[in-house]
Tab-separated table of N, CA and C in Angstrom:
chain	number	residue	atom	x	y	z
A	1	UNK	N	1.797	-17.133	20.698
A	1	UNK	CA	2.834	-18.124	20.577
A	1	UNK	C	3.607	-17.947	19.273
A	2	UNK	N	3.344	-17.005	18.612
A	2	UNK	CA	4.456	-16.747	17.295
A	2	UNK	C	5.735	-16.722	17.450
A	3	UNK	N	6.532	-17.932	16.769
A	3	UNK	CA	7.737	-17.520	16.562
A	3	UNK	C	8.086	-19.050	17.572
A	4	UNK	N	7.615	-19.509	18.421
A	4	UNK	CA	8.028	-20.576	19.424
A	4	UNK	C	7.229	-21.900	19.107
A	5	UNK	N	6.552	-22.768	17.790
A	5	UNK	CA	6.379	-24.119	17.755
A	5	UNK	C	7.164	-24.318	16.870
A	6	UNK	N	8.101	-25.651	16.591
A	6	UNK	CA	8.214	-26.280	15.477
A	6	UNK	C	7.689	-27.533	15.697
A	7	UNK	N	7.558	-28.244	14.802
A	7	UNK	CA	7.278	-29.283	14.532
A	7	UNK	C	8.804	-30.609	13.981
A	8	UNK	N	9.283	-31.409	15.169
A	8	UNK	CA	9.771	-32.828	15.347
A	8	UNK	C	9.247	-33.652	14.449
A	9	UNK	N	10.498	-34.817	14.512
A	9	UNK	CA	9.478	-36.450	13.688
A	9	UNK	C	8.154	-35.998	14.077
A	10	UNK	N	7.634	-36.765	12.978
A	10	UNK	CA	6.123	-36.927	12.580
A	10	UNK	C	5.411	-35.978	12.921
A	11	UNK	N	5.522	-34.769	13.393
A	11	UNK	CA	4.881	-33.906	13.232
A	11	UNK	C	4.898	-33.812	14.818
A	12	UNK	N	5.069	-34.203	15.760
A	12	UNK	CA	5.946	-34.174	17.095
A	12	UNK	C	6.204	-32.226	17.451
A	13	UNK	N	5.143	-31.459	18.455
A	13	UNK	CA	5.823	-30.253	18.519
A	13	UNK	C	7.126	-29.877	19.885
A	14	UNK	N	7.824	-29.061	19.141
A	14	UNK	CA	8.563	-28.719	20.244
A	14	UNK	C	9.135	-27.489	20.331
A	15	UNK	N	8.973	-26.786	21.767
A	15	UNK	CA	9.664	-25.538	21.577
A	15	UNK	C	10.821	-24.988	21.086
A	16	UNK	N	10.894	-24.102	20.712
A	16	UNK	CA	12.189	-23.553	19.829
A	16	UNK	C	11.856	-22.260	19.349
A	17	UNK	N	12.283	-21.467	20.266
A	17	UNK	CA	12.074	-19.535	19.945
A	17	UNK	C	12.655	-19.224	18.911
A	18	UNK	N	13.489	-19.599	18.184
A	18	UNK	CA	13.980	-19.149	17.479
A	18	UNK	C	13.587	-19.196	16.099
A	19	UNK	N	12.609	-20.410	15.827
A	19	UNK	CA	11.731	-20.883	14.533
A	19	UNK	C	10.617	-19.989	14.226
A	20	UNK	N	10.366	-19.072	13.433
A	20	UNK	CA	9.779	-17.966	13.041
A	20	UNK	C	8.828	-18.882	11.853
A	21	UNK	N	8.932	-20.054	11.357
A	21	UNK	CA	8.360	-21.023	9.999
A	21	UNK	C	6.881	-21.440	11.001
A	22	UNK	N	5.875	-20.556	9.565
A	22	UNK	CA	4.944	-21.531	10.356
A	22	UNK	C	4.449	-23.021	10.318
A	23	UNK	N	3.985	-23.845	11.296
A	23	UNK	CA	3.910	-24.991	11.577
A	23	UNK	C	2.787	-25.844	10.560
A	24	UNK	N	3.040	-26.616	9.719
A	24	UNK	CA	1.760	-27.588	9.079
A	24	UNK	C	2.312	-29.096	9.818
A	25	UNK	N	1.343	-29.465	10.356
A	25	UNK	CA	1.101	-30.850	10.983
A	25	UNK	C	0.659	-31.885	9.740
A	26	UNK	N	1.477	-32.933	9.789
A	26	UNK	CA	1.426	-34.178	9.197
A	26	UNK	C	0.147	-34.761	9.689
A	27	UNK	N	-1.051	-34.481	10.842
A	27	UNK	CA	-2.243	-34.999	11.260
A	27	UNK	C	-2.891	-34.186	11.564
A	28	UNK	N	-4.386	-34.442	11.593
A	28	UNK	CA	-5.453	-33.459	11.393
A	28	UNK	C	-6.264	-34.234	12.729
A	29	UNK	N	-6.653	-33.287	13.536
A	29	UNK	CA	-7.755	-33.186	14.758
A	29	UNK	C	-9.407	-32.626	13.732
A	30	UNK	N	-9.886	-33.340	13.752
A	30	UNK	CA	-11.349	-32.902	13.079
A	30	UNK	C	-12.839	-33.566	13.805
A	31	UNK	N	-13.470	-32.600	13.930
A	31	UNK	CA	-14.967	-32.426	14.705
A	31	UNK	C	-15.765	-32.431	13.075
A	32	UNK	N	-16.719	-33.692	12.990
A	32	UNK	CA	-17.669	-33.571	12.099
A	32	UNK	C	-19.293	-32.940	12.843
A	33	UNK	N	-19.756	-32.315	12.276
A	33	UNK	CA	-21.451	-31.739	13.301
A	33	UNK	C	-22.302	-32.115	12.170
A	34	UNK	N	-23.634	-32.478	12.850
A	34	UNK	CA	-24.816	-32.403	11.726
A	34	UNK	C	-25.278	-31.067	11.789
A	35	UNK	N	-25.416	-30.638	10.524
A	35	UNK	CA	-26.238	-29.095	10.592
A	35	UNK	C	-26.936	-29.020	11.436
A	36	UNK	N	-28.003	-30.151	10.898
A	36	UNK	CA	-29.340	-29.242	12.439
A	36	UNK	C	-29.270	-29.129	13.293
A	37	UNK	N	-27.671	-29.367	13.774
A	37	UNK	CA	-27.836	-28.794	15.338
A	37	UNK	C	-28.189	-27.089	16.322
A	38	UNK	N	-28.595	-27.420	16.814
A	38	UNK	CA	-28.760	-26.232	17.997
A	38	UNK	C	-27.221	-25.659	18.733
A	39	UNK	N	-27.010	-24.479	18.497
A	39	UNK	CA	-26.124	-23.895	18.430
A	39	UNK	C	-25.337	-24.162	19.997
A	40	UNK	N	-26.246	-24.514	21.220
A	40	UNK	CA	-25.631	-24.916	22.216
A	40	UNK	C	-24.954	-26.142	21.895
A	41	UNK	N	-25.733	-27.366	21.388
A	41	UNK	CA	-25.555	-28.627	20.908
A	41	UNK	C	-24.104	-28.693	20.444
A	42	UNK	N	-23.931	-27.849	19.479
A	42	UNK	CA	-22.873	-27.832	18.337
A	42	UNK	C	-21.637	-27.798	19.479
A	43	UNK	N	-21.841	-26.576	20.257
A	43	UNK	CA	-20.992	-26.293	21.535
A	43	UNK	C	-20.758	-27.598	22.176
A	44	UNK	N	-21.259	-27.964	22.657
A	44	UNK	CA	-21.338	-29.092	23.848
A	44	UNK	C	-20.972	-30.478	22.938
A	45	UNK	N	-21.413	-30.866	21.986
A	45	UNK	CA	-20.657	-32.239	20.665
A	45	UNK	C	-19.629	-32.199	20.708
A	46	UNK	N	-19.320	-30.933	20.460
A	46	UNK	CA	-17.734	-30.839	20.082
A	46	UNK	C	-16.669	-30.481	21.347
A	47	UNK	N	-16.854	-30.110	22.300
A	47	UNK	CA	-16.245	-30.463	23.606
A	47	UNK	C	-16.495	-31.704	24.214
A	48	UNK	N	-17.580	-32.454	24.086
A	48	UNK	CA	-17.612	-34.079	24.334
A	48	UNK	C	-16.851	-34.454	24.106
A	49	UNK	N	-16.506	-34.517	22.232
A	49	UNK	CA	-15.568	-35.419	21.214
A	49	UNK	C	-14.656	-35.415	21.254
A	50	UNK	N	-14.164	-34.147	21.503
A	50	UNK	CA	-12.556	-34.029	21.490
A	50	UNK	C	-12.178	-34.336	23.358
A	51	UNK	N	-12.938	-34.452	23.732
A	51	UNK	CA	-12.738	-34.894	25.146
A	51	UNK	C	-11.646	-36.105	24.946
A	52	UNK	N	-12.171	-37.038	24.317
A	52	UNK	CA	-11.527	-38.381	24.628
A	52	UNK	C	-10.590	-38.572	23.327
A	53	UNK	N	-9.924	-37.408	22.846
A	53	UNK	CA	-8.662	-37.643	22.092
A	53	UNK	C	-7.637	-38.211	23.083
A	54	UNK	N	-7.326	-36.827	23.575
A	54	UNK	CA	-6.471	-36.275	24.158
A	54	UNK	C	-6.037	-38.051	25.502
A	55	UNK	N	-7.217	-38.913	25.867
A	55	UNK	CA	-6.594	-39.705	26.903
A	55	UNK	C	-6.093	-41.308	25.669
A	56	UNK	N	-6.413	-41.393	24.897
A	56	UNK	CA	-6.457	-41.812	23.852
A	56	UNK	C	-5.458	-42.108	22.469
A	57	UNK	N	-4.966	-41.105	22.272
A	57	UNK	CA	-3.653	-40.562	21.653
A	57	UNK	C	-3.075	-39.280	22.462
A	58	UNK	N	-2.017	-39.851	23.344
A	58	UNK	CA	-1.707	-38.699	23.890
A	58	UNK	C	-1.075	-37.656	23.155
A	59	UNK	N	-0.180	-38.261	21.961
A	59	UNK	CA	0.282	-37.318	21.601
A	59	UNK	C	-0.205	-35.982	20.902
A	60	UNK	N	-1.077	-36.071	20.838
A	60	UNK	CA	-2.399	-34.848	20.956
A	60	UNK	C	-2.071	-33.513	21.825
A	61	UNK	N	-1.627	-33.914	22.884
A	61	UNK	CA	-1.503	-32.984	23.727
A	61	UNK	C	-0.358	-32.098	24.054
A	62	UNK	N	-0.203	-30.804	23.920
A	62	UNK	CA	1.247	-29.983	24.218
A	62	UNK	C	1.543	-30.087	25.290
A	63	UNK	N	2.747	-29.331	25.569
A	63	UNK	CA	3.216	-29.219	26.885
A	63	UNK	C	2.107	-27.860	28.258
A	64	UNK	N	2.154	-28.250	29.099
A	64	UNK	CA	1.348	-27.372	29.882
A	64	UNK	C	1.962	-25.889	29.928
A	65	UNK	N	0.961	-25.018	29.903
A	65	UNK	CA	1.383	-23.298	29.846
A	65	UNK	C	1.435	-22.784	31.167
A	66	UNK	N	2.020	-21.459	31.215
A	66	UNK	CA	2.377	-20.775	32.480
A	66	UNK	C	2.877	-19.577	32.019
A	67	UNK	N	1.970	-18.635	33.144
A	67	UNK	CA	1.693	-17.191	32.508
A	67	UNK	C	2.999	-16.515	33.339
A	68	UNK	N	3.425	-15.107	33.079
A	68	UNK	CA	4.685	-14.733	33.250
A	68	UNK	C	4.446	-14.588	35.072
A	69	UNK	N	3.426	-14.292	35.663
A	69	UNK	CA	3.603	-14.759	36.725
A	69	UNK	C	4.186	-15.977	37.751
A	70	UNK	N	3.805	-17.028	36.964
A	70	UNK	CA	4.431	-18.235	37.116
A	70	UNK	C	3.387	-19.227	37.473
A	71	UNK	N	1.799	-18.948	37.529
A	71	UNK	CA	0.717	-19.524	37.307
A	71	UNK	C	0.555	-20.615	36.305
A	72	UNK	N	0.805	-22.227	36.665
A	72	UNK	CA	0.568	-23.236	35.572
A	72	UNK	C	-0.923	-23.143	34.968
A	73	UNK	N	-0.718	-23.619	34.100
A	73	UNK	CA	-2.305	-24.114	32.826
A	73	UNK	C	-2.331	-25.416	32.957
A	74	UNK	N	-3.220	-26.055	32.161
A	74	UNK	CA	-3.590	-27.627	32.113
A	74	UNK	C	-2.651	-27.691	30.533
A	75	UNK	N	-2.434	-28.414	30.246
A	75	UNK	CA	-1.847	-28.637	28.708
A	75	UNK	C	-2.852	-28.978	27.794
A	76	UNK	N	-3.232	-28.230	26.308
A	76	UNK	CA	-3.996	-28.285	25.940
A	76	UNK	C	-3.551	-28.910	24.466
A	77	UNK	N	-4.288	-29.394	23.124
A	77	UNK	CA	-4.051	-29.658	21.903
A	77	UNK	C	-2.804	-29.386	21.582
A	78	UNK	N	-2.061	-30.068	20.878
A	78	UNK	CA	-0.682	-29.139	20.314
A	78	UNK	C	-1.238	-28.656	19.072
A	79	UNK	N	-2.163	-28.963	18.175
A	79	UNK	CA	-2.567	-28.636	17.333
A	79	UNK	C	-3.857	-27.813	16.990
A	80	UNK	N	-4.299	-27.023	16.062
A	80	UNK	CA	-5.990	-26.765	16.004
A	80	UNK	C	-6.742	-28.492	15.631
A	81	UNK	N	-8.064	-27.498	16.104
A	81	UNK	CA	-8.934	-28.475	15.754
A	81	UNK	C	-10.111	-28.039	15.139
A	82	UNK	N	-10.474	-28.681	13.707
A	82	UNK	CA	-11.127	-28.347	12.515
A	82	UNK	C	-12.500	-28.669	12.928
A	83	UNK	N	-12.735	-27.638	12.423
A	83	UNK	CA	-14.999	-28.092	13.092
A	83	UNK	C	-15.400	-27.843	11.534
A	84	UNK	N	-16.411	-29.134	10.970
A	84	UNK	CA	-16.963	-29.233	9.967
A	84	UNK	C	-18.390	-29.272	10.753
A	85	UNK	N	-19.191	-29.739	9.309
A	85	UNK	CA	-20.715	-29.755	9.179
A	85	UNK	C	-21.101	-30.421	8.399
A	86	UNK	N	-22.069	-31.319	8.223
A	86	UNK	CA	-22.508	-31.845	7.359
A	86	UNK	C	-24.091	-31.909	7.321
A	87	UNK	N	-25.021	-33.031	6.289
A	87	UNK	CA	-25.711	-33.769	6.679
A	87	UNK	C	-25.584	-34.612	7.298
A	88	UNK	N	-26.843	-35.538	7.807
A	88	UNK	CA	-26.857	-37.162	8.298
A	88	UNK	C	-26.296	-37.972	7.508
A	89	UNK	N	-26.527	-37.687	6.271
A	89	UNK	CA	-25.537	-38.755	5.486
A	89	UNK	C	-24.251	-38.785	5.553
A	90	UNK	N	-23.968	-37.280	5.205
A	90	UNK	CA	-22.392	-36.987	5.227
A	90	UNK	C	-21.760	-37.750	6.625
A	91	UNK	N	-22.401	-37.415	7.145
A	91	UNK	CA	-21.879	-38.353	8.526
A	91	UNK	C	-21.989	-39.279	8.922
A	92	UNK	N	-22.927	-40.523	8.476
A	92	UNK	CA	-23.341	-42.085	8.354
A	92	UNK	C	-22.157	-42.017	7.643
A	93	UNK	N	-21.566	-41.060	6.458
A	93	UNK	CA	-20.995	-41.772	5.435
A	93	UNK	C	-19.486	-41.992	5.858
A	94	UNK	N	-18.861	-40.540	6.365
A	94	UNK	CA	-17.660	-40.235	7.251
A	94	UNK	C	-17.592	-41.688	8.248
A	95	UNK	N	-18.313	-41.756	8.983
A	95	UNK	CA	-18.172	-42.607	10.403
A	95	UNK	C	-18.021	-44.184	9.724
A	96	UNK	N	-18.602	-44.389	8.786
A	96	UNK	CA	-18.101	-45.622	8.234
A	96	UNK	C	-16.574	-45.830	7.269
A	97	UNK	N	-16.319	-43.957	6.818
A	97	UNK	CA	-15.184	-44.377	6.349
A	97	UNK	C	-13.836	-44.273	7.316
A	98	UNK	N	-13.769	-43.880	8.492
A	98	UNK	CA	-13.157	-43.632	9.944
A	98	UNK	C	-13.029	-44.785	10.566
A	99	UNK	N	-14.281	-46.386	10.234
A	99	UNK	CA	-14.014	-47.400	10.803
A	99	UNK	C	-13.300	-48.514	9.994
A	100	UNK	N	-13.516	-47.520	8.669
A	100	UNK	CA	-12.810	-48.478	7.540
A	100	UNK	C	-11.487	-48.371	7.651
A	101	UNK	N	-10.966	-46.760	8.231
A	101	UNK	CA	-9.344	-46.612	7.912
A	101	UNK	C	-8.620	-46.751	9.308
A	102	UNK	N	-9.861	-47.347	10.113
A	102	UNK	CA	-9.550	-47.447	11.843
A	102	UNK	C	-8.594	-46.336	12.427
A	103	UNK	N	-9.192	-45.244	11.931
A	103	UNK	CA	-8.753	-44.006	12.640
A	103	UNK	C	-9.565	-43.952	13.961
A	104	UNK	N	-8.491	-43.581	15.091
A	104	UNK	CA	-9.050	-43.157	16.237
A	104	UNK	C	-10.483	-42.068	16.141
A	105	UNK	N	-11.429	-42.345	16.981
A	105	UNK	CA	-12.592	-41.835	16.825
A	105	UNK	C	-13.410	-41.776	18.435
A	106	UNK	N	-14.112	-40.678	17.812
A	106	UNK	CA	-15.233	-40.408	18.931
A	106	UNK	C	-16.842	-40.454	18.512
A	107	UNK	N	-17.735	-40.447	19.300
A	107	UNK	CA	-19.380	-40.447	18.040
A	107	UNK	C	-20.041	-39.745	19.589
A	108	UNK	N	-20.979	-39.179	18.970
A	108	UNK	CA	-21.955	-38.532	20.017
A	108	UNK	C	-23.485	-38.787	19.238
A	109	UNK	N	-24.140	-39.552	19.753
A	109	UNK	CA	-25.601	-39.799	19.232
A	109	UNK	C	-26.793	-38.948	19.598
A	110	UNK	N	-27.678	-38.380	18.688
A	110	UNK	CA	-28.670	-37.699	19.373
A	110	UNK	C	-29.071	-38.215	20.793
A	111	UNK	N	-29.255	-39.387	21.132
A	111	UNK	CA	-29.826	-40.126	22.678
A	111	UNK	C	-28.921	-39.260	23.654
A	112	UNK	N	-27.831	-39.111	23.576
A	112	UNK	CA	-27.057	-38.884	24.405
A	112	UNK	C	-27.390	-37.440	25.162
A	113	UNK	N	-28.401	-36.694	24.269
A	113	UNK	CA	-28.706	-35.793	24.416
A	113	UNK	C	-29.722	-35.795	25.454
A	114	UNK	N	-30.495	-37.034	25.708
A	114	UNK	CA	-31.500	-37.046	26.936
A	114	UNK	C	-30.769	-37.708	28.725
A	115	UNK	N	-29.157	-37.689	28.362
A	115	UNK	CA	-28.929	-38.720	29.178
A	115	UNK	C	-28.185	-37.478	30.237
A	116	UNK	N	-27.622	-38.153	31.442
A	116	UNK	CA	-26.940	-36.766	32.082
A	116	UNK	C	-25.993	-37.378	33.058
A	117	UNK	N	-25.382	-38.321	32.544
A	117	UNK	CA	-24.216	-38.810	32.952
A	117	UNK	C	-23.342	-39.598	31.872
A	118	UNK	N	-22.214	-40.045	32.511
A	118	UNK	CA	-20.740	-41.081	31.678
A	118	UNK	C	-21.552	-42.342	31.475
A	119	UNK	N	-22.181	-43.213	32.349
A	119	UNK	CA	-22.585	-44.527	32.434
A	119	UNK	C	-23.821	-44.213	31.466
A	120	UNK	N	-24.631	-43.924	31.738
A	120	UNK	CA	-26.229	-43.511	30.687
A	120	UNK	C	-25.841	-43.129	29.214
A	121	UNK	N	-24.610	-42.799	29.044
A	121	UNK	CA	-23.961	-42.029	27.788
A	121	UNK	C	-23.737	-43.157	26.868
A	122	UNK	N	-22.507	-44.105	27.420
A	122	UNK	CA	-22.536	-45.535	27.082
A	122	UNK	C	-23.112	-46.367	27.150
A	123	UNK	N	-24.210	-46.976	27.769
A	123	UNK	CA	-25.480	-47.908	27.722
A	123	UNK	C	-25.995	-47.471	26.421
A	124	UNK	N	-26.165	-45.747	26.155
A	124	UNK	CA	-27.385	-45.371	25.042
A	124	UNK	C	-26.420	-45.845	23.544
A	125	UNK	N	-24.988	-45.641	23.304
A	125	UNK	CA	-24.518	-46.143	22.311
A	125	UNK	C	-24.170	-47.379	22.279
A	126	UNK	N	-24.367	-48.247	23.327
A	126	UNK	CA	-23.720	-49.369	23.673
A	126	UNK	C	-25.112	-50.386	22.952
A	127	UNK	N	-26.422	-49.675	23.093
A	127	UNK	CA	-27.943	-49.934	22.925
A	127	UNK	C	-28.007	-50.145	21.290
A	128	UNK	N	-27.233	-49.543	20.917
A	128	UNK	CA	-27.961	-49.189	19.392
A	128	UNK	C	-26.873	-50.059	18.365
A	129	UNK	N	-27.064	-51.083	17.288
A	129	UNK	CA	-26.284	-51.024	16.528
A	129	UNK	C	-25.292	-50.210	15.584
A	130	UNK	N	-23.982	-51.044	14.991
A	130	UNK	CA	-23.437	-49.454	14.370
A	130	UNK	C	-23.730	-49.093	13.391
A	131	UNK	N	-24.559	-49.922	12.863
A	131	UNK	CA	-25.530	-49.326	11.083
A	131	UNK	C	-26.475	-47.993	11.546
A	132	UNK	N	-27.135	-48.187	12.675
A	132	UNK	CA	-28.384	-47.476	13.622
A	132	UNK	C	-27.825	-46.803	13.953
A	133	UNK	N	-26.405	-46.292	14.806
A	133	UNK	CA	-26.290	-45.126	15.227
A	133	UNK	C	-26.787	-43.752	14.811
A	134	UNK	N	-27.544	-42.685	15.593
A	134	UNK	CA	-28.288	-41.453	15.267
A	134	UNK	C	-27.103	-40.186	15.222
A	135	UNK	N	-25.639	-40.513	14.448
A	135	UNK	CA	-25.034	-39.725	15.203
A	135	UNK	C	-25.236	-37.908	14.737
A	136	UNK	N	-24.382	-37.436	15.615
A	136	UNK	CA	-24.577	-36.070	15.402
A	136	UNK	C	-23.288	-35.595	15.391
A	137	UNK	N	-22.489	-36.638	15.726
A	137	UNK	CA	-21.218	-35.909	16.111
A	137	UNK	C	-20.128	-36.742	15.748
A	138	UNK	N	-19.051	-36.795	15.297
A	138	UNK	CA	-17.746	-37.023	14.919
A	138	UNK	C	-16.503	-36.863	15.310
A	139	UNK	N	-15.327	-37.689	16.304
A	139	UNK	CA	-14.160	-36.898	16.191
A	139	UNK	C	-13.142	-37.823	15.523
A	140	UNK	N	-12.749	-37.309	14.573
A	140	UNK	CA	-11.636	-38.150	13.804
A	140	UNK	C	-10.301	-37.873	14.322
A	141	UNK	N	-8.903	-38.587	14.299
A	141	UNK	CA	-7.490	-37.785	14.477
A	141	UNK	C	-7.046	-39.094	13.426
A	142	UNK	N	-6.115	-38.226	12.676
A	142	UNK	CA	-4.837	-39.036	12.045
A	142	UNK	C	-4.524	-38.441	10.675
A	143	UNK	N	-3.613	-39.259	10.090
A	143	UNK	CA	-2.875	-38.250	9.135
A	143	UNK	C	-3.870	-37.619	8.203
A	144	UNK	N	-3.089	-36.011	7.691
A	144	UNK	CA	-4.148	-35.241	6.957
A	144	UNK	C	-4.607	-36.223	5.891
A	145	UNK	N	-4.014	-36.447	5.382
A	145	UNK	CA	-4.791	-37.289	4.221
A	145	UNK	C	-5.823	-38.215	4.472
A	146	UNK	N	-5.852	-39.035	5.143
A	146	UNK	CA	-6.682	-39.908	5.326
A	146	UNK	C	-8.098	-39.099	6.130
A	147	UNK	N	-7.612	-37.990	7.021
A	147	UNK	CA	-8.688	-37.292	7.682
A	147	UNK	C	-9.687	-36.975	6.670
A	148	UNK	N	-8.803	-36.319	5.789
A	148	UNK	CA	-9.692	-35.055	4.491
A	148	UNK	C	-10.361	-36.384	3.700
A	149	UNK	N	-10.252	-37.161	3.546
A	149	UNK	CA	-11.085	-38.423	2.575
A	149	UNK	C	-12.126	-38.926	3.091
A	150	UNK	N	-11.402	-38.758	4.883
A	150	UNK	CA	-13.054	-39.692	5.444
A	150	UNK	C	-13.883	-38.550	5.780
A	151	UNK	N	-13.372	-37.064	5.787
A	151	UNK	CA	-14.563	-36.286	5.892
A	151	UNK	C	-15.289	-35.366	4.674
A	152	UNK	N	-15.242	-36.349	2.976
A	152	UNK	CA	-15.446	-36.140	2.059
A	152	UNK	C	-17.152	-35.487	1.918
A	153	UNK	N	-17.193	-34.351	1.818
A	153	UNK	CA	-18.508	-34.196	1.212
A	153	UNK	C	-18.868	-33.236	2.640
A	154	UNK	N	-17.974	-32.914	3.176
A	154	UNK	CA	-18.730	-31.773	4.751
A	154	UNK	C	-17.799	-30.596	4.330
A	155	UNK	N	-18.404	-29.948	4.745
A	155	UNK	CA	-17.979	-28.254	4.278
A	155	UNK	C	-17.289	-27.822	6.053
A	156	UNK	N	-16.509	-26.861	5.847
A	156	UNK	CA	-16.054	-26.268	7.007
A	156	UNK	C	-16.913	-25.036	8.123
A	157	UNK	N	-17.259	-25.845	9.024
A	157	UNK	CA	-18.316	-24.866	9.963
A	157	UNK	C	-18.316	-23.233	9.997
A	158	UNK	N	-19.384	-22.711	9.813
A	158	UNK	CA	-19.328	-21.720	9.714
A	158	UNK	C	-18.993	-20.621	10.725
């Protein structure tokens, strides 16, 4: 896609072939992980989380792709999306500062990990207070600044 995003108000993308400038977004898509996860885990958290941006804040989402055949795509992120790491703390600590700045959010709790459906998923966080949550997982969206503060103290996934 070189050479064809710019970036509209607020950071708004839109095509334009002719814009060769590369794109910095006024908002940040970010996946927090607890280290100890299991490398499938890490996989599967972070496709959970960012699951429920996208219905959520739509504007999340680009326009749908189509290959020179003329084969449509689903429309995916207009933006990347940042995968950190932390500890348990780092992430008790993040998830409280995400409810402080009421940034849109996602959480994935270790429980969730024994469950194997949508309904069992929500009962198990629905179960637990939000001091208690076991989380493992994080999805923050909103402006860079405020992203990079509430995910103070997590390093960028390796």
């Amino acid at each position: 896609m070189q050479g064809t995003y710019k970036t509209g108000p607020a950071g708004v993308g839109q095509s334009h072939p002719m814009n060769t400038e590369p794109t910095r977004f006024d908002t940040k898509i970010a996946v927090l992980l607890r280290a100890d996860l299991e490398p499938w885990q890490r996989l599967n958290v972070t496709a959970f989380l960012v699951s429920g941006l996208g219905t959520t804040v739509p504007e999340v989402i680009g326009q749908p792709y189509e290959d020179a055949g003329g084969v449509a795509y689903l429309p995916m992120f207009r933006q990347p999306v940042l995968v950190f790491e932390g500890t348990k703390e780092t992430l008790r600590a993040a998830h409280g500062r995400a409810l402080s700045r009421a940034l849109p959010r996602a959480v994935f709790t270790a429980d969730l990990f024994a469950t194997g459906n949508d309904r069992d998923n929500r009962a198990a966080v629905r179960a637990v207070p939000t001091a208690d949550l076991d989380l493992v997982g994080l999805a923050v969206y909103g402006p860079r600044n405020a992203v990079d503060k509430t995910l103070k103290g997590a390093r960028m996934h390796p």
